[in-house]
């Protein structure tokens, strides 16, 4: 079965600093990978997705993520964090043969210091 | 302009009551979903419908009954509410089924609190 681990429950970074949020997945075949962001009281917004091809994917709001098959990872990065990036970030995995079922990680709360 | 809209936004009720949450999407998508986010923010799929047909039912208690009158609407009815049903329920939609058509559009959630 698929599973997703986000090792960091909370991360605090200074505004303008770089950011990396970790995500590890477990799945036997090539997964489809997603990062979502959730602001307080809001639904989830898709930041980016990986299906195949180039392992470095660009998303909205200046985010990018890199798929590393050897490490079963799909870490989210941003070179310079803005205060408005403070939110909760969820990594998710979907897989062929599982229809349209997504499995989510537990989320990482990002705090931004000014 | 809201793509996926849920009503109500907040729902406070007592144990044993029956309640419904409504969801509508104006994106022309074929597939709709209900997710439950618990107090630890863990998000899990409950149901998925494609063109009004149930395609995913994730061992949810049968007190939960989704209904899709048309492909733009997916409602969730809950009978005999229990304390453990307290959560935020999210509706979502996607263009179609298959892993490449994953939910990309979520509603803002309905916060259900059971007293």
mmCIF file of C-alpha atoms in Angstrom, chain B residues 46-107:
data_model
loop_
_atom_site.group_PDB
_atom_site.id
_atom_site.type_symbol
_atom_site.label_atom_id
_atom_site.label_comp_id
_atom_site.label_asym_id
_atom_site.label_seq_id
_atom_site.Cartn_x
_atom_site.Cartn_y
_atom_site.Cartn_z
ATOM 1 C CA UNK B 46 -13.932 8.901 2.108
ATOM 2 C CA UNK B 47 -15.803 8.706 -1.195
ATOM 3 C CA UNK B 48 -15.406 9.458 -4.855
ATOM 4 C CA UNK B 49 -18.056 9.758 -7.548
ATOM 5 C CA UNK B 50 -17.575 9.856 -11.286
ATOM 6 C CA UNK B 51 -20.526 11.039 -13.352
ATOM 7 C CA UNK B 52 -22.863 10.289 -10.448
ATOM 8 C CA UNK B 53 -21.461 6.790 -9.968
ATOM 9 C CA UNK B 54 -19.723 5.753 -6.752
ATOM 10 C CA UNK B 55 -16.176 4.609 -7.487
ATOM 11 C CA UNK B 56 -14.398 4.857 -4.152
ATOM 12 C CA UNK B 57 -15.810 3.961 -0.744
ATOM 13 C CA UNK B 58 -13.070 3.822 1.843
ATOM 14 C CA UNK B 59 -14.622 1.635 4.549
ATOM 15 C CA UNK B 60 -16.556 4.544 5.919
ATOM 16 C CA UNK B 61 -19.340 3.669 8.418
ATOM 17 C CA UNK B 62 -22.672 3.298 6.674
ATOM 18 C CA UNK B 63 -23.988 6.192 8.753
ATOM 19 C CA UNK B 64 -22.299 8.260 6.039
ATOM 20 C CA UNK B 65 -24.211 8.301 2.773
ATOM 21 C CA UNK B 66 -23.056 10.353 -0.189
ATOM 22 C CA UNK B 67 -25.488 11.331 -2.887
ATOM 23 C CA UNK B 68 -24.765 12.776 -6.301
ATOM 24 C CA UNK B 69 -27.886 14.111 -8.016
ATOM 25 C CA UNK B 70 -25.781 15.252 -10.982
ATOM 26 C CA UNK B 71 -22.097 15.441 -11.730
ATOM 27 C CA UNK B 72 -21.825 18.994 -10.405
ATOM 28 C CA UNK B 73 -23.134 18.118 -6.960
ATOM 29 C CA UNK B 74 -22.031 15.702 -4.265
ATOM 30 C CA UNK B 75 -23.772 15.848 -0.926
ATOM 31 C CA UNK B 76 -22.874 14.037 2.274
ATOM 32 C CA UNK B 77 -25.535 12.917 4.711
ATOM 33 C CA UNK B 78 -24.552 11.682 8.148
ATOM 34 C CA UNK B 79 -26.946 9.779 10.400
ATOM 35 C CA UNK B 80 -26.722 9.355 14.173
ATOM 36 C CA UNK B 81 -23.741 11.655 14.600
ATOM 37 C CA UNK B 82 -21.027 10.555 17.028
ATOM 38 C CA UNK B 83 -18.305 12.488 18.840
ATOM 39 C CA UNK B 84 -15.694 10.949 16.564
ATOM 40 C CA UNK B 85 -17.343 12.520 13.545
ATOM 41 C CA UNK B 86 -16.040 15.923 14.614
ATOM 42 C CA UNK B 87 -13.668 16.975 11.852
ATOM 43 C CA UNK B 88 -13.331 19.192 8.831
ATOM 44 C CA UNK B 89 -14.920 17.679 5.736
ATOM 45 C CA UNK B 90 -13.559 18.741 2.372
ATOM 46 C CA UNK B 91 -15.187 18.365 -0.981
ATOM 47 C CA UNK B 92 -12.988 18.286 -4.083
ATOM 48 C CA UNK B 93 -13.297 17.781 -7.801
ATOM 49 C CA UNK B 94 -11.101 16.733 -10.708
ATOM 50 C CA UNK B 95 -11.517 16.521 -14.478
ATOM 51 C CA UNK B 96 -11.789 12.745 -14.435
ATOM 52 C CA UNK B 97 -10.644 9.527 -12.856
ATOM 53 C CA UNK B 98 -7.196 8.013 -12.972
ATOM 54 C CA UNK B 99 -4.131 9.003 -11.032
ATOM 55 C CA UNK B 100 -3.285 11.741 -13.539
ATOM 56 C CA UNK B 101 -6.593 13.444 -12.844
ATOM 57 C CA UNK B 102 -6.154 13.812 -9.129
ATOM 58 C CA UNK B 103 -8.148 16.327 -7.083
ATOM 59 C CA UNK B 104 -6.833 19.730 -7.843
ATOM 60 C CA UNK B 105 -9.704 21.834 -6.631
ATOM 61 C CA UNK B 106 -10.799 21.748 -3.018
ATOM 62 C CA UNK B 107 -13.611 23.531 -1.256
#
